[in-house]
Tab-separated table of C-alpha atoms in Angstrom:
chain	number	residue	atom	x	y	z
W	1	UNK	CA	0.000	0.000	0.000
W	2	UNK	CA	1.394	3.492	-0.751
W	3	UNK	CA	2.525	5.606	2.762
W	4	UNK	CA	3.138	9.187	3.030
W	5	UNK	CA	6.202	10.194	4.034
W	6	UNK	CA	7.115	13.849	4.835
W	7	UNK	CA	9.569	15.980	6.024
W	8	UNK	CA	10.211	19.831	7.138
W	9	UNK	CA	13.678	21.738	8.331
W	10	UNK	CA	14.080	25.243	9.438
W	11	UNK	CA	16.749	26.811	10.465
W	12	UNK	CA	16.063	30.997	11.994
W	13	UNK	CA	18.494	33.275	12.751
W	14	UNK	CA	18.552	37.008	14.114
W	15	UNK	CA	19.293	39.418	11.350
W	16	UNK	CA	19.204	43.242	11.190
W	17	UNK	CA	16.788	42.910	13.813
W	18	UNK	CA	14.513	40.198	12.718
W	19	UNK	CA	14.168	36.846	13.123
W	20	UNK	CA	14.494	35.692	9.444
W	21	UNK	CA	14.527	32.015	7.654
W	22	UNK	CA	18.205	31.080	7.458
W	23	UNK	CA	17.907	27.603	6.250
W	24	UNK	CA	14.429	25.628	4.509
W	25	UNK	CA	13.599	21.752	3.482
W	26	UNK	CA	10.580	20.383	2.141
W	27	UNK	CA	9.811	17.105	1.249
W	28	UNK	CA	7.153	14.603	0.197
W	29	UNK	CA	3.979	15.776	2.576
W	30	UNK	CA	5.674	18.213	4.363
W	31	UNK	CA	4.996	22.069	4.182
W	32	UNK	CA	6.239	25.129	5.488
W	33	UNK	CA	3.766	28.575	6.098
W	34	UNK	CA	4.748	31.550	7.328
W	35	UNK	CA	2.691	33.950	8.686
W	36	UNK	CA	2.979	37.626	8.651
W	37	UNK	CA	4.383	39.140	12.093
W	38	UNK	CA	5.243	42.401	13.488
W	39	UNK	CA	8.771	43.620	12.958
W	40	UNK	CA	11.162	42.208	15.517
W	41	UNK	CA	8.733	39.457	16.830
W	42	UNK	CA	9.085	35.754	17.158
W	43	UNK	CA	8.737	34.163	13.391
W	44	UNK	CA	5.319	32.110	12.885
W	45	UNK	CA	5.877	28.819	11.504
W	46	UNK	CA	3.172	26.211	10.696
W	47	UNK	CA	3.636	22.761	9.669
W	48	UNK	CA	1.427	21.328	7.416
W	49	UNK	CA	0.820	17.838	6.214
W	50	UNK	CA	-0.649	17.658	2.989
W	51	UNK	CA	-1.622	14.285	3.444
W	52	UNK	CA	-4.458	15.203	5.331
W	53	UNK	CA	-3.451	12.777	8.357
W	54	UNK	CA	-1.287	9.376	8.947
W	55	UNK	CA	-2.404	5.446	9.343
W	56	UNK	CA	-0.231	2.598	9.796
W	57	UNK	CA	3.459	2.836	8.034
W	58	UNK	CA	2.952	6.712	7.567
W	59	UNK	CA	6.394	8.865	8.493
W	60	UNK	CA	6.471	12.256	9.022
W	61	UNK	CA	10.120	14.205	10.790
W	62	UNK	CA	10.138	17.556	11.485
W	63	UNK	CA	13.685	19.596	12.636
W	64	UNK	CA	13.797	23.174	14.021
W	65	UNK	CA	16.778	25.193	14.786
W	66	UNK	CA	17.306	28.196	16.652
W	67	UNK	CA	20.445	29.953	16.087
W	68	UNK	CA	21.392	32.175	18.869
W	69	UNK	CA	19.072	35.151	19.922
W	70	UNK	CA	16.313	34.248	17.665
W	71	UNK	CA	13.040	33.509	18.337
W	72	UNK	CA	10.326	31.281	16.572
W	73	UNK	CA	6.631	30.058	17.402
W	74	UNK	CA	6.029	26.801	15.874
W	75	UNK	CA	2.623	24.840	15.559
W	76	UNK	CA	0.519	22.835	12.962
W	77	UNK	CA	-2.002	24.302	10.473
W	78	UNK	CA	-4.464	21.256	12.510
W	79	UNK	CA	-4.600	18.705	14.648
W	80	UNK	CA	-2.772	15.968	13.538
W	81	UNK	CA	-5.054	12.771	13.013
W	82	UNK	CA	-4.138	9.438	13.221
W	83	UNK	CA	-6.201	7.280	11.527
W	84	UNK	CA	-7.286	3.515	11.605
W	85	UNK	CA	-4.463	1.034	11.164
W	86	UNK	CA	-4.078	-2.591	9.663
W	87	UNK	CA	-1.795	-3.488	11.618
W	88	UNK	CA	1.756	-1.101	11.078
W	89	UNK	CA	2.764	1.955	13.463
W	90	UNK	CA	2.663	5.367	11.932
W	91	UNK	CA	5.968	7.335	13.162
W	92	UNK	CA	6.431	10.729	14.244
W	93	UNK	CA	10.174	12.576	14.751
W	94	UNK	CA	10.761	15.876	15.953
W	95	UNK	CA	13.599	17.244	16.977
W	96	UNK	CA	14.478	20.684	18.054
W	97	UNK	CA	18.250	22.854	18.631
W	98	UNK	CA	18.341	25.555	20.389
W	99	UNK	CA	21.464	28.041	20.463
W	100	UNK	CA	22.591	30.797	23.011
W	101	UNK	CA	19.657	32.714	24.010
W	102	UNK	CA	17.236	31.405	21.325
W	103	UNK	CA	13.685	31.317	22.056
W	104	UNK	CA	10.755	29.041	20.649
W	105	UNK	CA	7.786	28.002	21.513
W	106	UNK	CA	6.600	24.157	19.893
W	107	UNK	CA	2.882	24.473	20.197
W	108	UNK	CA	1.256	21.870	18.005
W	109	UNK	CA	-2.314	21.821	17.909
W	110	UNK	CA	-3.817	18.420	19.275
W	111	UNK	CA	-3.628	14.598	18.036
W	112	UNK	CA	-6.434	12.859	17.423
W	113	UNK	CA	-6.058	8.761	17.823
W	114	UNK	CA	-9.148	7.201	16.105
W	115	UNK	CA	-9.946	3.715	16.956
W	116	UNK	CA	-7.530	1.267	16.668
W	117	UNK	CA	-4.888	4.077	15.727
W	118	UNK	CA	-1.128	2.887	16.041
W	119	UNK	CA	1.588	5.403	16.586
W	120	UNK	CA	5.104	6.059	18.015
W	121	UNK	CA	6.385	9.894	18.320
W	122	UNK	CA	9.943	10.842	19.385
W	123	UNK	CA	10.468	14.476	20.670
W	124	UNK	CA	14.455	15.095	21.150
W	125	UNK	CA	15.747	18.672	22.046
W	126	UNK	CA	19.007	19.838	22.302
W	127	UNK	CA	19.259	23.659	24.140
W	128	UNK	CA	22.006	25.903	24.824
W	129	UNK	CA	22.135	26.601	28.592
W	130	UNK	CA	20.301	29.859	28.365
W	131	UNK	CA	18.135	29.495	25.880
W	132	UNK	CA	14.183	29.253	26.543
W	133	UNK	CA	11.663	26.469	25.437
W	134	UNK	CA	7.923	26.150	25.685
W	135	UNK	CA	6.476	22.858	24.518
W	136	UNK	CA	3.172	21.083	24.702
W	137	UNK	CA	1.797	17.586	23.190
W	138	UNK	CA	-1.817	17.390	23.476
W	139	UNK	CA	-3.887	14.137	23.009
W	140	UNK	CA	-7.972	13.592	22.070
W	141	UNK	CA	-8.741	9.902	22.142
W	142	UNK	CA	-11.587	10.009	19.736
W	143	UNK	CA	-13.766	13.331	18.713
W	144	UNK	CA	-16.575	13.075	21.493
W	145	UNK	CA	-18.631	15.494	19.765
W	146	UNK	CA	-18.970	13.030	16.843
W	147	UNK	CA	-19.627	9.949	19.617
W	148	UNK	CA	-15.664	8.504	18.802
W	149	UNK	CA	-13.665	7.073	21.342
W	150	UNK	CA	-10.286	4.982	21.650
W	151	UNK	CA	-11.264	1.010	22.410
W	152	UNK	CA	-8.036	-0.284	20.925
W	153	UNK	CA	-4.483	0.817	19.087
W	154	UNK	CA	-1.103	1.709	20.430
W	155	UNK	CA	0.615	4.822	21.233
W	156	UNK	CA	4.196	5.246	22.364
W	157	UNK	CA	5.461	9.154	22.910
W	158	UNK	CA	9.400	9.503	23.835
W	159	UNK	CA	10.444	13.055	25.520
W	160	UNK	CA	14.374	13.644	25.762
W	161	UNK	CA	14.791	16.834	26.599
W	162	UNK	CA	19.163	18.067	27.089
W	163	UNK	CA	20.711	21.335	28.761
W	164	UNK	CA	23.939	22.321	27.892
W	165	UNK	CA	24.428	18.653	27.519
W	166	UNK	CA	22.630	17.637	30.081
W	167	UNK	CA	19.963	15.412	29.772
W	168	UNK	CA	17.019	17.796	32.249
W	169	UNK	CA	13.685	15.283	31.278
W	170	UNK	CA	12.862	11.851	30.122
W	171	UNK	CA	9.682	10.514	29.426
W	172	UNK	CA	8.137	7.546	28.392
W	173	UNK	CA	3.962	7.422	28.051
W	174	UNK	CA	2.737	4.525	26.334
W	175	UNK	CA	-0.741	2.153	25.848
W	176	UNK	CA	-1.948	-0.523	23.887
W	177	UNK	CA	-4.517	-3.115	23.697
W	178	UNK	CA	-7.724	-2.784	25.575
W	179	UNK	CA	-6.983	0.775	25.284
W	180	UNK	CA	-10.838	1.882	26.805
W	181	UNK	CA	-9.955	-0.173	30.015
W	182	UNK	CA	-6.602	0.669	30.478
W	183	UNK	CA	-7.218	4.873	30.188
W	184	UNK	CA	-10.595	4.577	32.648
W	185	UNK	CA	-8.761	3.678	35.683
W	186	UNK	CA	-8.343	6.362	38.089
W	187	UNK	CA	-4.582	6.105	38.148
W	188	UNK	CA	-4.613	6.881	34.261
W	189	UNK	CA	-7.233	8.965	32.894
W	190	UNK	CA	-10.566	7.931	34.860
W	191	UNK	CA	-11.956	7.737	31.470
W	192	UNK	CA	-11.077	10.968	30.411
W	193	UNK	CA	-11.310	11.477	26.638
W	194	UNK	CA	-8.390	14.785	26.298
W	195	UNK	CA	-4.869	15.601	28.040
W	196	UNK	CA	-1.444	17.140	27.776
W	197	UNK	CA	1.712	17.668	28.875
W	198	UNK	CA	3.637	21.156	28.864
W	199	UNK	CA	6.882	21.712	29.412
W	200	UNK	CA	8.899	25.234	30.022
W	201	UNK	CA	12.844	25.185	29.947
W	202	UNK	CA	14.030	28.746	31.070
W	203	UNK	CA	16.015	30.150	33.562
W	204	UNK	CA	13.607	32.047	35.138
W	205	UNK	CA	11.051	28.706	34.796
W	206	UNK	CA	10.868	28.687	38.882
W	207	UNK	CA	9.316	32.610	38.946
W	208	UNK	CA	6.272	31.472	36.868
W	209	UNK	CA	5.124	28.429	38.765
W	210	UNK	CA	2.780	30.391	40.773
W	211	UNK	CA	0.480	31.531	38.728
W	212	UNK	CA	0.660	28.716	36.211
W	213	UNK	CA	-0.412	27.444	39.366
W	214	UNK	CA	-3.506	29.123	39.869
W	215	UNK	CA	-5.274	28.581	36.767
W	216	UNK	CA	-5.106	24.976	37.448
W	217	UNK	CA	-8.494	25.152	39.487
W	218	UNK	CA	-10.768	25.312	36.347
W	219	UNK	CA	-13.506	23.002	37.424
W	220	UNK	CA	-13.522	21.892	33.863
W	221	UNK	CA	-9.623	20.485	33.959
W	222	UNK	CA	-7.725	18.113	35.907
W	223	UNK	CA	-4.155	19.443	36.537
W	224	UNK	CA	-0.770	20.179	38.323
W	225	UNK	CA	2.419	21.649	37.553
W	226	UNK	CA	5.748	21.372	39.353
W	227	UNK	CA	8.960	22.999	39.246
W	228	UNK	CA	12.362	21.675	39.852
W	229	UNK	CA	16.503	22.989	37.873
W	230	UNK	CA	14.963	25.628	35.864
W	231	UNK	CA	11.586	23.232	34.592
W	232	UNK	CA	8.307	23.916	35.142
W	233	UNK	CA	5.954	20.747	34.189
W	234	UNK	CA	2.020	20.881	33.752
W	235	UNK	CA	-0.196	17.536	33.225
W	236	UNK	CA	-3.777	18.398	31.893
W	237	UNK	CA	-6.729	16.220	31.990
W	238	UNK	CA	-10.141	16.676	30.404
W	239	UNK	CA	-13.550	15.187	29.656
W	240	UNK	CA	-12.966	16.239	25.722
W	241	UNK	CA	-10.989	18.113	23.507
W	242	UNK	CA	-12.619	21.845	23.782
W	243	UNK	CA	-11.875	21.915	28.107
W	244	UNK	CA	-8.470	21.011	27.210
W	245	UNK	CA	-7.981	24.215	24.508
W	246	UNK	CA	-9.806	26.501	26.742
W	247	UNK	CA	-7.717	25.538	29.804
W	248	UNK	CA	-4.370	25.433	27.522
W	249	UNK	CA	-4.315	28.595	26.699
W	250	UNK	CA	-4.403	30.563	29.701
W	251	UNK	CA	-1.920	28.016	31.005
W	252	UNK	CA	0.608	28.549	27.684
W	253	UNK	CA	0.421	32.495	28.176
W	254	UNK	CA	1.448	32.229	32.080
W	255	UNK	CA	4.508	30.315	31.069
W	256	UNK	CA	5.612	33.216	28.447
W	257	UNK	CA	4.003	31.621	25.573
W	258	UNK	CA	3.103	33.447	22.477
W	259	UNK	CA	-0.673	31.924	21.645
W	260	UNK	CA	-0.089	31.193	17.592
W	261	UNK	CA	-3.124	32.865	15.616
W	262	UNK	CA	-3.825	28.891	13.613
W	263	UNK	CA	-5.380	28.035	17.213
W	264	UNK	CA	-7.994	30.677	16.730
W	265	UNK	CA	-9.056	29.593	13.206
């Protein structure tokens, strides 16, 4: 059966007082959009894949660098969807360099895992001791508006995350199977159809816990954030997809983030 296979690489750099492409690959079902901005603010970028979503065998890499003192929001022209699978894994590879004092913000909108979905994602940064990251992965098992949920499929999603060489967060999240009875437990999701993780890597990460903190109590979320060597974690839980974006943003905005416009579409 024919698989899509697609591929993006940026590379931004600070020039004449802008943060301007210095570097640009494109391949197979992979796109590139950039949005207007304001002089001297963060370049936009949006990933698009043309292929309108990935099943079993699909591959799909994106690669960001930040050269030092630039900035860059990143995100995806949609949520990514994951579709149906015979039986292969579809793959997804990001990784993301960040140089002295470089700034971005990966803010992808949300996967969707149909039924039976199979899929592994890799997420591998590499940051300059200084510089500042903002990231967030955001999952909807199903659409619940259009009565879908997750019964069965796999997903596997792999977080390395290194300092100035230092390796600062690892995570591995995975399920498969009985996927339905596994995520309504109460030490999972208690049947919980939405969640995500968000991470901020700054030096002044510690100074913002507080009131990250405090829009945590949204009655329609379930959440907590911690802080520890210049991280600040968040873990989001919700009944469906729309508590999760309304509870997001807030959250992204308190860490520093710069909201891209896509998520407003």
């Amino acid at each position: 059966m024919e698989r899509a296979r697609g591929r993006v690489g940026l590379a931004v750099a600070r020039r004449d007082g802008r943060n301007a492409v210095a570097d640009l690959a494109q391949a197979g079902c992979g796109r590139l959009l950039f949005p207007v901005v304001a002089a001297g603010a963060a370049l936009e970028a949006v990933v698009v894949n043309t292929s309108g979503g990935l099943t079993g065998g699909d591959r799909f890499a994106a690669a960001v660098e930040v050269r030092p003192g630039a900035a860059v929001v990143a995100t995806t022209q949609a949520c990514e969807k994951i579709y149906r699978s015979t039986g292969e894994t579809a793959e997804v590879e990001t990784r993301l360099t960040l140089g002295a004092g470089a700034r971005l913000a990966w803010l992808p909108q949300e996967t969707i895992l149909f039924d039976r979905a199979r899929l592994a994602r890799r997420l591998e940064v590499a940051m300059d001791e200084d510089a500042s990251l903002l990231a967030v992965e955001a999952v909807l098992l199903g659409r619940k508006a259009s009565g879908e949920s997750l019964t069965a499929g796999a997903f596997h999603d792999s977080w390395r995350i290194r300092r100035g060489g230092r390796l600062v967060l690892a995570e591995e999240t995975g399920f498969a199977g009985d996927v339905a009875a596994t995520l309504a437990a109460g030490a999972t999701l208690a049947g919980a159809a939405a969640y995500a993780t968000v991470v901020l890597v700054d030096p002044a990460a510690e100074a913002r816990l507080a009131v990250a903190r405090d829009l945590l109590t949204n009655e329609a979320i379930e959440g907590g954030i911690s802080s520890f060597d210049g991280l600040c974690v968040a873990r989001l839980v919700a009944q469906d997809g729309g508590a999760l974006r309304a509870g997001l943003i807030p959250l992204l905005r308190a860490l520093g983030g710069e909201v891209p416009r896509v998520w407003s579409l």
